[in-house]
Short mmCIF file of C-alpha atoms and ligand atoms in Angstrom, two decimals:
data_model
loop_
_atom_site.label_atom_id
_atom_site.label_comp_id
_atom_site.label_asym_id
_atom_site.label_seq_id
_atom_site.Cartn_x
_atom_site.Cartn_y
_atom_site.Cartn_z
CA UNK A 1 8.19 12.54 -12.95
CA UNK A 2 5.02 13.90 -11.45
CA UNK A 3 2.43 16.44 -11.49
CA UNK A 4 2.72 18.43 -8.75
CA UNK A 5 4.29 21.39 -9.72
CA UNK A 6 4.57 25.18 -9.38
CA UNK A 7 2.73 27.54 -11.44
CA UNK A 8 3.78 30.85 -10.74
CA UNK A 9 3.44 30.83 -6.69
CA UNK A 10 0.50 28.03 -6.36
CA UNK A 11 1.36 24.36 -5.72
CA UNK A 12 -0.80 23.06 -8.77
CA UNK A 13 -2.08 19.40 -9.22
CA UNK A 14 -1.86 18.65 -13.10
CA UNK A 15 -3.76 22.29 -14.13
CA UNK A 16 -5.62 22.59 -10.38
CA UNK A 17 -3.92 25.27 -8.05
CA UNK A 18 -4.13 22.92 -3.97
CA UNK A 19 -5.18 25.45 -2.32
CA UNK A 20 -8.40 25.96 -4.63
CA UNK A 21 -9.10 21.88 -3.72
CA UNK A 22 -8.06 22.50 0.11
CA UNK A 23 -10.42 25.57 0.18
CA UNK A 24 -13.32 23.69 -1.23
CA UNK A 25 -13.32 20.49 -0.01
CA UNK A 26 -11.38 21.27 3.36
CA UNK A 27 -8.05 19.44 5.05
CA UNK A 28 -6.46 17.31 5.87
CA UNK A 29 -6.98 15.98 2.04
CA UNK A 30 -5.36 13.42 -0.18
CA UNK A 31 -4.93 14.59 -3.73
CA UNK A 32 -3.97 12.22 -6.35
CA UNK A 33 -2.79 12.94 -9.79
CA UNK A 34 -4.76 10.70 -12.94
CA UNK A 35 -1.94 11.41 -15.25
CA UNK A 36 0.65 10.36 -12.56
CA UNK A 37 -0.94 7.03 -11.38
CA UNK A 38 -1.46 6.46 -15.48
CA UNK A 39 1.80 7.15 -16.45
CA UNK A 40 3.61 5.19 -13.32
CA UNK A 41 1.32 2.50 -14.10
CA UNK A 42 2.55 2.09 -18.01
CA UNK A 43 5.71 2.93 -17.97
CA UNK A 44 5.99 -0.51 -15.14
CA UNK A 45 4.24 -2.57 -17.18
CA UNK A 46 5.33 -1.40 -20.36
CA UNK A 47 9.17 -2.58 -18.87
CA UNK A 48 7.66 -5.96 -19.48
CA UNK A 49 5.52 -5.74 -22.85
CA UNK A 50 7.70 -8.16 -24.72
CA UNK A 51 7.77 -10.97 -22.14
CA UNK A 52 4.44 -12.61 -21.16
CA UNK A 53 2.94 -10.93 -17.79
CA UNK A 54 0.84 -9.46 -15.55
CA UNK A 55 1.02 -6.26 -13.62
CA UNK A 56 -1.06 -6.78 -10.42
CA UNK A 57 -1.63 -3.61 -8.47
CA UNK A 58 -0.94 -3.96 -4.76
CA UNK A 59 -3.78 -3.17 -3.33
CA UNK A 60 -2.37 -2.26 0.09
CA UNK A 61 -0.68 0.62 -0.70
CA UNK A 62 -3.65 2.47 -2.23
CA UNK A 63 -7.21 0.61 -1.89
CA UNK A 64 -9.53 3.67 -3.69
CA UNK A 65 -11.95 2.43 -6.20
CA UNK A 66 -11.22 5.06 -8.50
CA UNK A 67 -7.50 4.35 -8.37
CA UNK A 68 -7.81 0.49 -8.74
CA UNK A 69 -10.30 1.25 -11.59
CA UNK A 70 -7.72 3.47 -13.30
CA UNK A 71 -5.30 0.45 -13.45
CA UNK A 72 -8.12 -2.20 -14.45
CA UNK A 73 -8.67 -0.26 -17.79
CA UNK A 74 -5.25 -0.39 -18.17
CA UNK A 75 -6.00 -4.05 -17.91
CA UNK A 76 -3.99 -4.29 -14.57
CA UNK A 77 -5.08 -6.93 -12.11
CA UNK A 78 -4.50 -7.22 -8.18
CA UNK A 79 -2.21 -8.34 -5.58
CA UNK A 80 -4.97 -8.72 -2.43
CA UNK A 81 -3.79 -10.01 1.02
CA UNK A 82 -7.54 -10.39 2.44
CA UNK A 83 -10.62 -10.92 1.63
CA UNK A 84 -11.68 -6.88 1.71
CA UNK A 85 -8.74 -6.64 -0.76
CA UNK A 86 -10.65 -9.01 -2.77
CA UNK A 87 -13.67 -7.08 -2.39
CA UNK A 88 -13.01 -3.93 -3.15
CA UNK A 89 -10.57 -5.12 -6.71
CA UNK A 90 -13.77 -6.99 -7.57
CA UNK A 91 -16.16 -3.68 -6.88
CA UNK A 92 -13.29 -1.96 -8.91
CA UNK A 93 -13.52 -4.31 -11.82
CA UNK A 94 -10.92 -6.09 -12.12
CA UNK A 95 -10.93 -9.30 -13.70
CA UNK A 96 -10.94 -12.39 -11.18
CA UNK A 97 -8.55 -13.89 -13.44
CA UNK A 98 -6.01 -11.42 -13.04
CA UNK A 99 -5.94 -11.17 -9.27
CA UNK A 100 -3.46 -13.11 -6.85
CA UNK A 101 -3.69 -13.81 -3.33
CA UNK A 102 -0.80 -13.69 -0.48
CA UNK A 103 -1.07 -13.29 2.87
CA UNK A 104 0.24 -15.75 5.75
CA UNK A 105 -3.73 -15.40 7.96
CA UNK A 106 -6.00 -16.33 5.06
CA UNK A 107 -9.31 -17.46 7.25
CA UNK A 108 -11.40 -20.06 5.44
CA UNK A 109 -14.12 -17.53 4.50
CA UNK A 110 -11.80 -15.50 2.68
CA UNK A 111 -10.45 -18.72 0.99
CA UNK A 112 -13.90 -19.52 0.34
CA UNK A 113 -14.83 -16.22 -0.97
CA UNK A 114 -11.70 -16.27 -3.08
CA UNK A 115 -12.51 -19.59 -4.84
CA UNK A 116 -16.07 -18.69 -5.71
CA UNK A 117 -14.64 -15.25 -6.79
CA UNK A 118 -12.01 -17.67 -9.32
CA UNK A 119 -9.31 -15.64 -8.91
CA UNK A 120 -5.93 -16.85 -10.86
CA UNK A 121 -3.74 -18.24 -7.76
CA UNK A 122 -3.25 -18.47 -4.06
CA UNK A 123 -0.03 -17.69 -2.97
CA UNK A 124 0.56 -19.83 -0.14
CA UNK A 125 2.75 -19.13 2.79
CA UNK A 126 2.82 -22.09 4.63
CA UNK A 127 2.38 -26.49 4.72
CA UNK A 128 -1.16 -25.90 7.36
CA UNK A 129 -2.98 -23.46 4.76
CA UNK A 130 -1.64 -25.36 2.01
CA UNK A 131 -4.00 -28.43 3.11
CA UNK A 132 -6.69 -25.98 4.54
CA UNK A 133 -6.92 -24.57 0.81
CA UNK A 134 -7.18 -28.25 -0.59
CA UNK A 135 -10.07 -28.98 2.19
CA UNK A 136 -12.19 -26.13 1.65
CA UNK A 137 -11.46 -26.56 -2.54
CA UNK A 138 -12.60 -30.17 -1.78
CA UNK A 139 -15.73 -28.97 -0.14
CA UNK A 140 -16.81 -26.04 -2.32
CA UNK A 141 -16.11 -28.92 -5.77
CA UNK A 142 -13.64 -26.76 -6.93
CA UNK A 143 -9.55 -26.56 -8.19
CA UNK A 144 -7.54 -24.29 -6.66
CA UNK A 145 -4.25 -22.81 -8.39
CA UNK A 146 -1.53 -22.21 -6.09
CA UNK A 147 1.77 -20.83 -6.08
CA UNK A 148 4.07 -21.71 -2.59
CA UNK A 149 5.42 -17.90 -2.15
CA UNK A 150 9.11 -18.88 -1.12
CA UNK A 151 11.30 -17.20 1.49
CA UNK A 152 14.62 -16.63 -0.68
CA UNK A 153 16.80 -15.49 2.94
CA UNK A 154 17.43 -12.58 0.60
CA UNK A 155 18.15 -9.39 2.06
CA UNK A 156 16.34 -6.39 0.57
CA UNK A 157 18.59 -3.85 2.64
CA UNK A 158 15.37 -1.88 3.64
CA UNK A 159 14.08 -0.87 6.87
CA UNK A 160 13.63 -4.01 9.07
CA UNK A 161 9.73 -3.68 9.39
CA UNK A 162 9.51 -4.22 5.60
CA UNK A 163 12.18 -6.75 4.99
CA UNK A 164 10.16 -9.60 4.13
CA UNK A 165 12.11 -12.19 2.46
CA UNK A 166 15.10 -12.71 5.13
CA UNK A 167 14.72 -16.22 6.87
CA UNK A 168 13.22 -14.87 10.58
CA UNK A 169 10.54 -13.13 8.51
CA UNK A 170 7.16 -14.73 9.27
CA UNK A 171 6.87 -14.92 5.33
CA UNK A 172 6.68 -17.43 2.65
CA UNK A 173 8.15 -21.09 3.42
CA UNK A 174 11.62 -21.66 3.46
CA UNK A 175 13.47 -22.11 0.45
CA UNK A 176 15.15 -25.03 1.24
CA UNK A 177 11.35 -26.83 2.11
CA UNK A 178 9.93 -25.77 -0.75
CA UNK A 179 10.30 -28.70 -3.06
CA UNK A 180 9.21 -31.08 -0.27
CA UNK A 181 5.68 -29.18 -0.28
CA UNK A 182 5.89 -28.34 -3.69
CA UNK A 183 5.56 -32.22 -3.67
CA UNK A 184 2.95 -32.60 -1.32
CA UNK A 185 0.60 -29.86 -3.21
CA UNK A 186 1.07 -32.07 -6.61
CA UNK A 187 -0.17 -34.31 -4.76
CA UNK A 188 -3.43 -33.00 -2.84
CA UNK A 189 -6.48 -33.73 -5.13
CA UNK A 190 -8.02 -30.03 -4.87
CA UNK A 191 -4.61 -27.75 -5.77
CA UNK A 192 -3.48 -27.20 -9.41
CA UNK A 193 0.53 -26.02 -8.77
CA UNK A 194 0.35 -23.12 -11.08
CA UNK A 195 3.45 -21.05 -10.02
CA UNK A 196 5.97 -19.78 -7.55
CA UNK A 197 6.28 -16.53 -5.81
CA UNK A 198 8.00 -14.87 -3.57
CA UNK A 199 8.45 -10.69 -2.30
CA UNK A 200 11.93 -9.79 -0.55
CA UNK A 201 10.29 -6.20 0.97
CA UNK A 202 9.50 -3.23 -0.08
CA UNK A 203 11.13 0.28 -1.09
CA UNK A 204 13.91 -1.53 -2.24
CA UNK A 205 16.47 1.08 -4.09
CA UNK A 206 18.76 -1.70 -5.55
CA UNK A 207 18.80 -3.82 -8.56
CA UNK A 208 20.86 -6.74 -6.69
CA UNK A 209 18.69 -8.34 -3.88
CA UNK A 210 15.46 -8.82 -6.79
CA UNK A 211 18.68 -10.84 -9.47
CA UNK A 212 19.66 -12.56 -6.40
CA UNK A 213 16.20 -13.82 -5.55
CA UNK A 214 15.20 -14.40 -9.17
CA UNK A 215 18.48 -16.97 -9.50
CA UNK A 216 17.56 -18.51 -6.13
CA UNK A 217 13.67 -19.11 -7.71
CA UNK A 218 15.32 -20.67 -10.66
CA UNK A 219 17.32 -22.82 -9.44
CA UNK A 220 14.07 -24.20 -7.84
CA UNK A 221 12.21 -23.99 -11.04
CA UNK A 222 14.58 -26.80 -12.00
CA UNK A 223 14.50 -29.11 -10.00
CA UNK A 224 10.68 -28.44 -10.00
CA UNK A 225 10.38 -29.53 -13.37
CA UNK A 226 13.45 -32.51 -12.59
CA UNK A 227 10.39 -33.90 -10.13
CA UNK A 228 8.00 -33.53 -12.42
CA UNK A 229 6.46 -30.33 -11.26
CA UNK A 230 5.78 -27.88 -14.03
CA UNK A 231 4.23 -24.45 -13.53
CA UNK A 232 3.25 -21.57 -15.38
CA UNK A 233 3.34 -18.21 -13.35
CA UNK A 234 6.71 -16.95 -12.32
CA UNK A 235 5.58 -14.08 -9.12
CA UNK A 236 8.41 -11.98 -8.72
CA UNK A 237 6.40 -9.74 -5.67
CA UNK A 238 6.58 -6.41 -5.42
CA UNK A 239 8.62 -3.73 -3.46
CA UNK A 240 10.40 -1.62 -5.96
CA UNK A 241 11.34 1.83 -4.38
CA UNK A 242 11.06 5.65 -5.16
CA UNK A 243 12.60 8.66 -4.31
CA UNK A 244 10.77 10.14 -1.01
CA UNK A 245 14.47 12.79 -0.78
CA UNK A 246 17.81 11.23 -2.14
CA UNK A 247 16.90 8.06 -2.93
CA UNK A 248 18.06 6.95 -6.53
CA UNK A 249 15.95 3.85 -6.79
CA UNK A 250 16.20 2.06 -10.38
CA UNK A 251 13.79 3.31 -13.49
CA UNK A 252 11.15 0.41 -13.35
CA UNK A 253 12.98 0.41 -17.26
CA UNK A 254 16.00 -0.88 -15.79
CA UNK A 255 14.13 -3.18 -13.30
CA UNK A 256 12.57 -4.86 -16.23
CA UNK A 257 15.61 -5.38 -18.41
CA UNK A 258 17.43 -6.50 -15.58
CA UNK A 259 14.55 -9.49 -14.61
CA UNK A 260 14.35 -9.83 -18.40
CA UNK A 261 17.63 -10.39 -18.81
CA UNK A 262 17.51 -13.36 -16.48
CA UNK A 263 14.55 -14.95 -17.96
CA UNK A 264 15.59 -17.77 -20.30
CA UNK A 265 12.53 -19.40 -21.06
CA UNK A 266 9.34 -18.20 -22.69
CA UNK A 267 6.64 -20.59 -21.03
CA UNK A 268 6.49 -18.28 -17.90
CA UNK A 269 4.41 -15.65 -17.30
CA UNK A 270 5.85 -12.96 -15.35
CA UNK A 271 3.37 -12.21 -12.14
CA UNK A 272 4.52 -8.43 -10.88
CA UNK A 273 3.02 -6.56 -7.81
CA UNK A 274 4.11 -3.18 -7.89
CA UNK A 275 2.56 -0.67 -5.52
CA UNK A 276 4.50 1.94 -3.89
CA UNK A 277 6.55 2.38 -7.23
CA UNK A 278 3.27 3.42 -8.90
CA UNK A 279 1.16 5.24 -6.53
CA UNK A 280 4.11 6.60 -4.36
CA UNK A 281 4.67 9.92 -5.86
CA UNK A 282 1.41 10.26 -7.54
CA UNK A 283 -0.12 11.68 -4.31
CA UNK A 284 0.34 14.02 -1.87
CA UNK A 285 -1.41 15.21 1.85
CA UNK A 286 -2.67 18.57 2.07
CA UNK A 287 -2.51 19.95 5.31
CA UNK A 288 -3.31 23.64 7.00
CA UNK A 289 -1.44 25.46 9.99
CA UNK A 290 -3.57 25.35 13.14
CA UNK A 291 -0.67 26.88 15.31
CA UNK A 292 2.53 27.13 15.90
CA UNK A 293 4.59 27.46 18.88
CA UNK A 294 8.15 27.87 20.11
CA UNK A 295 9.31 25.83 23.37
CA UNK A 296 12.50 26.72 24.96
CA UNK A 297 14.02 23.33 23.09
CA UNK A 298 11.93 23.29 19.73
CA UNK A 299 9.57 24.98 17.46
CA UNK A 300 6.94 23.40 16.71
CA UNK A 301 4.34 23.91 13.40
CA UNK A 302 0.96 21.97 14.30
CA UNK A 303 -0.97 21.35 11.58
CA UNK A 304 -4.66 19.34 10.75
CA UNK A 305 -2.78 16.05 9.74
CA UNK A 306 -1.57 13.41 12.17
CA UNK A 307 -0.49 10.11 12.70
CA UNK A 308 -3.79 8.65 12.21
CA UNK A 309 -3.80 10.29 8.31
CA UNK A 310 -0.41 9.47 7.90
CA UNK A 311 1.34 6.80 9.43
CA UNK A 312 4.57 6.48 8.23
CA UNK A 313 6.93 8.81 10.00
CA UNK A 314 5.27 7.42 13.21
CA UNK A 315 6.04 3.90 12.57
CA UNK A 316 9.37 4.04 10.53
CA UNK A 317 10.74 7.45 11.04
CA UNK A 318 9.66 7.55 7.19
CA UNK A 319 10.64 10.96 5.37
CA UNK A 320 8.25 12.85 3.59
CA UNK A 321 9.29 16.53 1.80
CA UNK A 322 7.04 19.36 3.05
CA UNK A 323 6.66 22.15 0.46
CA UNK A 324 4.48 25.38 0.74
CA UNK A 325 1.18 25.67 -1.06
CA UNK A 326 1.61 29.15 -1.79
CA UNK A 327 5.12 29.92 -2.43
CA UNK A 328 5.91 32.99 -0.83
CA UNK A 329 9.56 34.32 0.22
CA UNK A 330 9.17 32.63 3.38
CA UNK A 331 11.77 32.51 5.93
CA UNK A 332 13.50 29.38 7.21
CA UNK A 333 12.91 27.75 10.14
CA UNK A 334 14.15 23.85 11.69
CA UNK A 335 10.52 22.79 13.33
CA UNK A 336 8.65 20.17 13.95
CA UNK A 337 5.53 19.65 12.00
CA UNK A 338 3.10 17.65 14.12
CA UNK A 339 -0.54 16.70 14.45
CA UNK A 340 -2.98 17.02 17.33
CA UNK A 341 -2.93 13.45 18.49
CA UNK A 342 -2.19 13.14 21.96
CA UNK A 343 1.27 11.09 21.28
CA UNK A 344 5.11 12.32 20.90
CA UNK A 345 5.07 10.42 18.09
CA UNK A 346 2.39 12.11 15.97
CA UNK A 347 4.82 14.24 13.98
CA UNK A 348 4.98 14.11 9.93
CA UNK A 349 8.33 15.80 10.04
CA UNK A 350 11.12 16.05 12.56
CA UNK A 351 13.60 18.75 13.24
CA UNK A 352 13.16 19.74 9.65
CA UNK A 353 13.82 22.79 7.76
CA UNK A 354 10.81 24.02 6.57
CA UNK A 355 9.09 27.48 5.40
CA UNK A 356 8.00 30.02 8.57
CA UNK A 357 4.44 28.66 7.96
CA UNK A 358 1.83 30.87 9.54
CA UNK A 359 -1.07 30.03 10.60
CA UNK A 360 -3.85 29.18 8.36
CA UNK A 361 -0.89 28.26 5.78
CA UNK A 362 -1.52 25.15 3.58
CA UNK A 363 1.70 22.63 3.57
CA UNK A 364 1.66 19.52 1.05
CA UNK A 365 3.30 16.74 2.38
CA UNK A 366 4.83 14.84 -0.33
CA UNK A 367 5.38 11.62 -1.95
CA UNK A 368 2.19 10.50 0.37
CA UNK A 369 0.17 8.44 -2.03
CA UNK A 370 1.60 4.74 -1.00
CA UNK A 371 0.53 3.70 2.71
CA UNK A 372 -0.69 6.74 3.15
CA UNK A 373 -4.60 6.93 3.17
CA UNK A 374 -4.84 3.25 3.23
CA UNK A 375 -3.00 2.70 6.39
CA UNK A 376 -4.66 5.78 7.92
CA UNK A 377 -7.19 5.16 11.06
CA UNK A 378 -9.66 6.56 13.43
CA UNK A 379 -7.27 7.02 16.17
CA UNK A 380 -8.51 9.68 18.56
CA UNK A 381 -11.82 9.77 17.04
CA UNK A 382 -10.52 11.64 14.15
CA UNK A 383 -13.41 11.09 10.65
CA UNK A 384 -10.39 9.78 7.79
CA UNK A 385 -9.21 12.59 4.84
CA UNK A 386 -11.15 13.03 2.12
CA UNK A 387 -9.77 11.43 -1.04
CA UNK A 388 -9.58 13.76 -4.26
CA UNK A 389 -8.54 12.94 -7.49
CA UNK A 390 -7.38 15.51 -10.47
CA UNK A 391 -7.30 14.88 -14.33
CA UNK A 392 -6.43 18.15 -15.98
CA UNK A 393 -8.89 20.83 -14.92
CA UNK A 394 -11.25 19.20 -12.88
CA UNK A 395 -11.35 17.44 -9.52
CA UNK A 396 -13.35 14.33 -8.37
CA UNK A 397 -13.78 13.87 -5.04
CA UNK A 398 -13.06 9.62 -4.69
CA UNK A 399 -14.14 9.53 -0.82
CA UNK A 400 -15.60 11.70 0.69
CA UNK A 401 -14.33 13.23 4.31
CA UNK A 402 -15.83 10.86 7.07
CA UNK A 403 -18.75 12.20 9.41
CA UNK A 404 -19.05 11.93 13.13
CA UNK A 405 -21.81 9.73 12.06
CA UNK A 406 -19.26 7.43 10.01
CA UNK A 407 -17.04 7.17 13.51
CA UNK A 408 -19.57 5.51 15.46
CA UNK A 409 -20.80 3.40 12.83
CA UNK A 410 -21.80 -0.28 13.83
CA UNK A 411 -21.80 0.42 17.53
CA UNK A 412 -24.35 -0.65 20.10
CA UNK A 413 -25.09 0.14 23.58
CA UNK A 414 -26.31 -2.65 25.03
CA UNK A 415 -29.42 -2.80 26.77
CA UNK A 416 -28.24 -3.40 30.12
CA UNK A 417 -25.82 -0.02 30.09
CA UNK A 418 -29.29 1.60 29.42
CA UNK A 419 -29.81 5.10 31.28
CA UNK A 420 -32.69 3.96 33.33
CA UNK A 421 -30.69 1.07 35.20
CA UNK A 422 -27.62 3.12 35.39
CA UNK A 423 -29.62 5.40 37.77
CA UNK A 424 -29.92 2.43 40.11
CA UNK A 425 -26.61 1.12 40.97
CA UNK A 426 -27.70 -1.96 42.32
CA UNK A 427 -28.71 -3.07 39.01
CA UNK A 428 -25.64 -1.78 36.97
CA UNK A 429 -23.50 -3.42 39.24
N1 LIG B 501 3.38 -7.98 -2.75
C1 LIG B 501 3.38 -8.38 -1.46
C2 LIG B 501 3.18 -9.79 -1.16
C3 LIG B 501 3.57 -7.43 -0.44
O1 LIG B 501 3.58 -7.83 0.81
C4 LIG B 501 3.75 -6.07 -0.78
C5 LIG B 501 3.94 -5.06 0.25
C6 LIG B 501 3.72 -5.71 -2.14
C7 LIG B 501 3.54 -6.70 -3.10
C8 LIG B 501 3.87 -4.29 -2.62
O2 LIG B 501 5.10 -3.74 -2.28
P1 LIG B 501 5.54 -2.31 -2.86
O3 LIG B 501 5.70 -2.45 -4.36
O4 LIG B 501 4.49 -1.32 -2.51
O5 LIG B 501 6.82 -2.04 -2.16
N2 LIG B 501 3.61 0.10 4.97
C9 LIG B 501 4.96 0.07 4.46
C10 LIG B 501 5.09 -0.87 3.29
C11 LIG B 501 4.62 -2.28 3.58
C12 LIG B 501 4.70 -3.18 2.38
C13 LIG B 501 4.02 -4.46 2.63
N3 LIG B 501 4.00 -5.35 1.51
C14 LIG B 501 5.38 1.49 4.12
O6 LIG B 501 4.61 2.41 4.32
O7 LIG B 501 6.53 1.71 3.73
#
């Protein structure tokens, strides 16, 4: 359930017609909806309020301020896989104590920035960070809680790119080594072994592969505790899955009863790191006609959005509904809705059919608010979306559209490519 729906002709966000939002602060434009992102975010964690947990927000799918502030006064924490992750949860708010850290590149600053910062654990991914993390603990006079995220060879049965828990993944350390460096972290003077984790993938629309890992991390959890080893945070990942157009991924209600229902012992708190399921459908990308033009193979409908606003399509042939801002009896038409980056594969929708959108037409592209702005880019020079977020009546913009300015940033010309010597070739060269 979300908020974006007619009223009368308009495409309205919670009580905001788009095309008032699109009109004032200009496109392309992500618009996200406060009572969606609130109500996603309780009715996950509220599939686990009578088990001990914690529902850390994946910060990768949606890194806004606003949006992870949302979730830390729900008293959410964060699931960061760098140290800008860390950094922008912390500018957020949320508690250092309720914020977990994955990621198979961790560089030492980031480690060391992590361990100041106190967060609850490192989830580490492989035997080489493992006794990095211990060094730099060591050096800093500090403990660091770790989990070993585990590869289960589990597979999610999602696209290949994000399949992350099958054994040629780079992810996580094998299952079947785990209790040797479980073994060697109990016994490195700087770790605390606080937990296990492990994530299969993500937009998972099946019950069966998360069971099937949880049994395969119990199983360890015994003969964990047969050696001696006893931890306290169970990290079941992410990756739960939503509908982007026939998908009929589980209620994060039966997702919790079913990992609930496998739990047999209270002294575990359940770690979760749900991102897509949350933010998913709780945004969309607002987008105006600049053209559109028929070929003698295709029609094509080229809008202000690309591949650098919206990446998925691109990348994984990702599906996306396309609805009309203003609903009008429009005629039907298969078309290709593209951008105006100079690549094939800058198209949000493919051989679709879509509304005869005109020019100057406003088209919402849906389901949008998961890997959407936050894996967006400057690709062909393009300033990023602005970032708008609506609760009831009013709008806030949450960041704002970028400048030219903004694009060149933090770059130098160095004195030597100065005008006067280029005049004199003999010097440039
Ligand atoms: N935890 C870890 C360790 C992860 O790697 C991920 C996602 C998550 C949690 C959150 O997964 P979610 O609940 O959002 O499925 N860019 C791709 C998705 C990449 C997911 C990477 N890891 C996409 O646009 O579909």
């Amino acid at each position: 359930m979300h908020h974006f729906q007619y009223k009368g002709n308009e495409l309205c966000c919670e009580e905001v017609p788009v095309s008032n939002i699109a009109d004032e602060v200009g496109t392309p434009l992500y618009l996200y909806s406060h009572a969606t992102l609130r109500q996603h975010f309780k009715a996950f964690d509220g599939a686990f309020q009578d088990v001990a947990h914690l529902t850390c927000f994946s910060v990768k799918s949606n890194s806004n301020l606003a949006i992870l502030r949302l979730f830390a006064l729900e008293g959410g924490g964060a699931d960061i896989v760098s140290g800008g992750e860390l950094f922008r949860a912390l500018r957020a708010g949320i508690e250092p104590g309720k914020i977990v850290y994955s990621g198979v590149g961790k560089r030492v600053e980031d480690i060391e920035y992590a361990l100041k910062s106190d967060i609850l654990m490192f989830n580490v991914e492989s035997s080489q960070e493992m006794l990095l993390l211990d060094q730099v603990a060591g050096k800093l006079g500090k403990k660091a809680r770790v989990a070993i995220r585990v590869n289960p060879d589990i597979d999610p049965q999602t696209h290949p790119y994000i399949s992350t828990g099958l054994r040629e993944n780079k992810f996580g350390i094998d299952i079947k080594d785990a209790l040797e460096e479980y073994t060697v972290a109990a016994g490195l003077r700087n770790l605390v072994v606080a937990g296990i984790s492990c994530h299969i993938g993500s937009q998972v629309t099946l019950i069966s592969p998360f069971v099937e890992a949880l049994r395969r991390l119990k199983k360890l959890i015994v003969s964990l505790r047969d050696a001696g080893i006893n931890i306290s945070y169970l990290d079941l990942g992410g990756g739960l899955g939503i509908t982007y157009d026939k998908e009929t991924p589980p209620h994060p209600r039966e997702y919790g009863q079913a990992v609930k229902a496998e739990l047999d012992t209270q002294e575990l708190t359940v770690i979760l790191e749900p991102g897509r399921v949350i933010v998913g459908n709780a945004g969309i990308l607002v987008t105006r006609t600049l053209y559109t033009k028929k070929t003698p193979e295709k029609t094509f409908v080229i809008v202000d959005a690309a591949m650098n606003d919206l990446l998925r399509p691109s990348l994984y042939g990702s599906f996306h509904a396309i609805q009309a801002v203003k609903f009008k009896d429009h005629k039907k038409i298969k078309a290709d809705i593209v951008g105006p980056i100079c690549e094939s594969s800058d198209f949000l929708a493919r051989d679709r059919e879509v509304p005869a959108f005109e020019v100057g037409e406003l088209m919402a592209v849906m389901s949008a608010g998961a890997y959407g702005f936050s894996m967006s880019s400057n690709y062909n020079s393009r300033p990023r979306a602005a970032e708008v977020m609506v609760k009831g009546e009013n709008y806030y913009v949450i960041r704002s559209r970028e400048t030219y300015e903004d694009l060149v940033r933090g770059e130098t010309i160095p004195d030597f490519l100065k005008w006067r010597n280029l005049h004199k070739r003999d010097i440039h060269d």
